[in-house]
PDB file of C-alpha atoms and ligand atoms in Angstrom:
ATOM      1  CA  MET K   3      93.341  98.860 109.281  1.00 92.00           C
ATOM      2  CA  THR K   4      91.921  96.850 106.406  1.00 97.00           C
ATOM      3  CA  ASP K   5      92.039  97.967 102.787  1.00 98.00           C
ATOM      4  CA  GLU K   6      88.272  98.395 102.924  1.00 98.00           C
ATOM      5  CA  MET K   7      88.541 100.745 105.915  1.00 98.00           C
ATOM      6  CA  LEU K   8      91.286 102.779 104.252  1.00 98.00           C
ATOM      7  CA  LEU K   9      89.296 103.008 101.018  1.00 98.00           C
ATOM      8  CA  ALA K  10      86.238 104.139 103.007  1.00 98.00           C
ATOM      9  CA  LYS K  11      88.271 106.973 104.542  1.00 98.00           C
ATOM     10  CA  ALA K  12      89.387 108.072 101.065  1.00 98.00           C
ATOM     11  CA  VAL K  13      85.786 108.037  99.855  1.00 98.00           C
ATOM     12  CA  GLU K  14      84.728 110.039 102.906  1.00 98.00           C
ATOM     13  CA  MET K  15      87.255 112.731 101.960  1.00 98.00           C
ATOM     14  CA  LEU K  16      85.514 113.316  98.621  1.00 98.00           C
ATOM     15  CA  GLY K  17      83.092 115.489 100.559  1.00 98.00           C
ATOM     16  CA  ARG K  18      85.879 117.792 101.707  1.00 98.00           C
ATOM     17  CA  ALA K  19      87.369 118.411  98.262  1.00 98.00           C
ATOM     18  CA  TYR K  20      87.456 122.048  97.121  1.00 98.00           C
ATOM     19  CA  VAL K  21      87.023 121.717  93.369  1.00 98.00           C
ATOM     20  CA  PRO K  22      85.057 124.662  91.926  1.00 98.00           C
ATOM     21  CA  TYR K  23      87.052 124.564  88.661  1.00 98.00           C
ATOM     22  CA  SER K  24      87.482 120.906  87.729  1.00 97.00           C
ATOM     23  CA  ASN K  25      84.482 119.485  89.584  1.00 97.00           C
ATOM     24  CA  TYR K  26      86.661 116.387  90.009  1.00 98.00           C
ATOM     25  CA  PRO K  27      86.814 115.660  93.733  1.00 98.00           C
ATOM     26  CA  VAL K  28      89.546 113.339  94.960  1.00 98.00           C
ATOM     27  CA  GLY K  29      90.014 111.930  98.444  1.00 98.00           C
ATOM     28  CA  ALA K  30      93.067 110.197  99.856  1.00 98.00           C
ATOM     29  CA  ALA K  31      93.937 108.216 102.963  1.00 98.00           C
ATOM     30  CA  LEU K  32      97.603 107.505 103.650  1.00 98.00           C
ATOM     31  CA  LEU K  33      98.445 104.705 106.079  1.00 98.00           C
ATOM     32  CA  ALA K  34     101.627 105.239 108.092  1.00 98.00           C
ATOM     33  CA  GLN K  35     103.807 102.393 109.319  1.00 97.00           C
ATOM     34  CA  ASP K  36     102.549 102.927 112.879  1.00 97.00           C
ATOM     35  CA  GLY K  37      98.914 102.521 111.813  1.00 98.00           C
ATOM     36  CA  THR K  38      97.983 106.204 111.795  1.00 98.00           C
ATOM     37  CA  VAL K  39      95.885 107.343 108.832  1.00 98.00           C
ATOM     38  CA  TYR K  40      96.390 110.795 107.331  1.00 98.00           C
ATOM     39  CA  THR K  41      93.640 112.018 105.035  1.00 98.00           C
ATOM     40  CA  GLY K  42      93.567 114.613 102.292  1.00 98.00           C
ATOM     41  CA  CYS K  43      91.467 116.043  99.502  1.00 98.00           C
ATOM     42  CA  ASN K  44      92.282 118.127  96.470  1.00 98.00           C
ATOM     43  CA  VAL K  45      92.297 121.866  97.098  1.00 98.00           C
ATOM     44  CA  GLU K  46      91.987 123.934  93.941  1.00 98.00           C
ATOM     45  CA  ASN K  47      92.861 127.583  93.486  1.00 98.00           C
ATOM     46  CA  ALA K  48      91.836 130.324  91.053  1.00 98.00           C
ATOM     47  CA  ALA K  49      95.546 130.469  90.215  1.00 98.00           C
ATOM     48  CA  TYR K  50      95.445 126.914  88.855  1.00 96.00           C
ATOM     49  CA  GLY K  51      99.101 126.172  89.486  1.00 95.00           C
ATOM     50  CA  ASN K  52      98.533 126.480  93.221  1.00 97.00           C
ATOM     51  CA  THR K  53      96.152 123.523  93.215  1.00 97.00           C
ATOM     52  CA  LEU K  54      97.085 120.694  95.578  1.00 98.00           C
ATOM     53  CA  CYS K  55      96.224 117.075  94.912  1.00 98.00           C
ATOM     54  CA  ALA K  56      94.612 114.942  97.595  1.00 98.00           C
ATOM     55  CA  GLU K  57      97.647 112.663  97.814  1.00 98.00           C
ATOM     56  CA  ARG K  58     100.115 115.464  98.454  1.00 98.00           C
ATOM     57  CA  THR K  59      97.722 117.088 100.921  1.00 98.00           C
ATOM     58  CA  ALA K  60      97.665 113.837 102.909  1.00 98.00           C
ATOM     59  CA  LEU K  61     101.432 113.396 102.587  1.00 98.00           C
ATOM     60  CA  CYS K  62     102.212 116.927 103.800  1.00 98.00           C
ATOM     61  CA  LYS K  63      99.822 116.541 106.722  1.00 98.00           C
ATOM     62  CA  ALA K  64     101.551 113.283 107.650  1.00 98.00           C
ATOM     63  CA  VAL K  65     105.112 114.540 107.345  1.00 98.00           C
ATOM     64  CA  SER K  66     104.290 117.732 109.229  1.00 98.00           C
ATOM     65  CA  GLU K  67     102.945 115.564 112.051  1.00 98.00           C
ATOM     66  CA  GLY K  68     106.171 113.571 112.185  1.00 98.00           C
ATOM     67  CA  ALA K  69     105.342 110.493 110.086  1.00 98.00           C
ATOM     68  CA  ARG K  70     108.041 109.350 107.681  1.00 97.00           C
ATOM     69  CA  SER K  71     107.148 105.822 106.556  1.00 97.00           C
ATOM     70  CA  PHE K  72     104.029 104.638 104.867  1.00 98.00           C
ATOM     71  CA  THR K  73     102.647 101.346 103.678  1.00 98.00           C
ATOM     72  CA  THR K  74      99.509 102.081 101.645  1.00 98.00           C
ATOM     73  CA  ILE K  75      97.576 104.965 100.137  1.00 98.00           C
ATOM     74  CA  ALA K  76      93.932 104.780  99.138  1.00 98.00           C
ATOM     75  CA  ILE K  77      92.644 107.278  96.590  1.00 98.00           C
ATOM     76  CA  ALA K  78      89.009 107.842  95.674  1.00 98.00           C
ATOM     77  CA  ALA K  79      87.263 109.685  92.858  1.00 98.00           C
ATOM     78  CA  LYS K  80      84.205 109.390  90.636  1.00 97.00           C
ATOM     79  CA  GLY K  81      84.017 108.604  86.953  1.00 97.00           C
ATOM     80  CA  SER K  82      87.565 107.372  86.372  1.00 97.00           C
ATOM     81  CA  ALA K  83      90.434 105.572  88.107  1.00 98.00           C
ATOM     82  CA  PRO K  84      92.314 108.142  90.194  1.00 98.00           C
ATOM     83  CA  PHE K  85      95.858 106.880  89.870  1.00 98.00           C
ATOM     84  CA  PRO K  86      98.208 109.572  91.184  1.00 98.00           C
ATOM     85  CA  CYS K  87      99.569 112.241  88.843  1.00 98.00           C
ATOM     86  CA  GLY K  88     103.282 112.367  88.122  1.00 97.00           C
ATOM     87  CA  ALA K  89     104.001 114.990  90.767  1.00 97.00           C
ATOM     88  CA  CYS K  90     102.283 112.912  93.442  1.00 98.00           C
ATOM     89  CA  ARG K  91     104.085 109.730  92.369  1.00 98.00           C
ATOM     90  CA  GLN K  92     107.378 111.571  92.838  1.00 98.00           C
ATOM     91  CA  SER K  93     106.383 113.075  96.192  1.00 98.00           C
ATOM     92  CA  LEU K  94     105.213 109.726  97.553  1.00 98.00           C
ATOM     93  CA  TYR K  95     108.343 107.970  96.236  1.00 98.00           C
ATOM     94  CA  GLU K  96     110.498 110.206  98.436  1.00 98.00           C
ATOM     95  CA  PHE K  97     109.110 108.551 101.578  1.00 97.00           C
ATOM     96  CA  ALA K  98     107.730 105.225 100.410  1.00 97.00           C
ATOM     97  CA  PRO K  99     109.105 103.721  97.189  1.00 97.00           C
ATOM     98  CA  GLY K 100     107.459 100.424  98.154  1.00 97.00           C
ATOM     99  CA  LEU K 101     104.029 101.997  98.701  1.00 98.00           C
ATOM    100  CA  ARG K 102     100.855 100.083  97.794  1.00 98.00           C
ATOM    101  CA  VAL K 103      98.411 102.248  95.865  1.00 98.00           C
ATOM    102  CA  LEU K 104      94.704 101.451  96.027  1.00 98.00           C
ATOM    103  CA  VAL K 105      92.306 103.409  93.845  1.00 98.00           C
ATOM    104  CA  THR K 106      88.540 103.326  93.889  1.00 98.00           C
ATOM    105  CA  TRP K 107      85.876 104.908  91.715  1.00 98.00           C
ATOM    106  CA  ASP K 108      82.227 104.099  91.078  1.00 97.00           C
ATOM    107  CA  GLY K 109      82.493 100.898  93.102  1.00 95.00           C
ATOM    108  CA  HIS K 110      85.621  99.652  91.326  1.00 98.00           C
ATOM    109  CA  VAL K 111      88.936  99.014  93.085  1.00 98.00           C
ATOM    110  CA  ARG K 112      92.378  98.591  91.540  1.00 98.00           C
ATOM    111  CA  GLU K 113      95.749  98.122  93.140  1.00 98.00           C
ATOM    112  CA  ALA K 114      99.274  98.911  91.985  1.00 98.00           C
ATOM    113  CA  MET K 115     102.709  99.313  93.498  1.00 98.00           C
ATOM    114  CA  LEU K 116     104.214 102.794  93.392  1.00 98.00           C
ATOM    115  CA  SER K 117     107.424 101.226  92.050  1.00 97.00           C
ATOM    116  CA  ASP K 118     105.430 100.069  89.013  1.00 98.00           C
ATOM    117  CA  LEU K 119     103.752 103.462  88.585  1.00 98.00           C
ATOM    118  CA  LEU K 120     107.134 105.232  88.801  1.00 98.00           C
ATOM    119  CA  PRO K 121     109.761 102.791  87.518  1.00 97.00           C
ATOM    120  CA  GLU K 122     113.390 103.747  88.087  1.00 95.00           C
ATOM    121  CA  GLY K 123     112.183 106.581  90.300  1.00 95.00           C
ATOM    122  CA  PHE K 124     114.515 109.279  91.520  1.00 95.00           C
ATOM    123  CA  GLY K 125     114.721 109.302  95.303  1.00 94.00           C
ATOM    124  CA  PRO K 126     116.970 109.737  98.302  1.00 94.00           C
ATOM    125  CA  SER K 127     119.099 106.745  97.272  1.00 93.00           C
ATOM    126  CA  SER K 128     119.817 108.498  93.967  1.00 94.00           C
ATOM    127  CA  LEU K 129     121.649 111.116  96.036  1.00 95.00           C
ATOM    128  CA  GLY K 130     123.358 108.536  98.205  1.00 94.00           C
ATOM    129  CA  LYS K 131     120.938 109.022 101.128  1.00 90.00           C
TER     130      LYS K 131
HETATM  131 ZN1   ZN F 207      98.695 114.618  92.071  1.00 57.25          ZN
END
């Protein structure tokens, strides 16, 4: 699975986003250690607080299917760089503190490490796990 293929899957997920309130579709593709890709999109709700980000949608799909380790996540949007929100950084850190994060928008691509996006993150090792 190349970065380009993973990014293409994230872009493809833009079409599945349910975003009647923000009109800001986001797609994600999370690559597990075993090569399986779990996709997600943002799913908004009239009760705004119930909105799910694309990254956490993909993560919950993956974990519920038995995946526990991940190498890379690709995230796609339009108009601005879709680096993960704070809640998603924390959720991803739980399973993959060394995760590579690829973001794409309007033909641009940027890369970062989750450990740089969430320095000194709180995770299982913080609780001695
Ligand atoms: Zn988020």
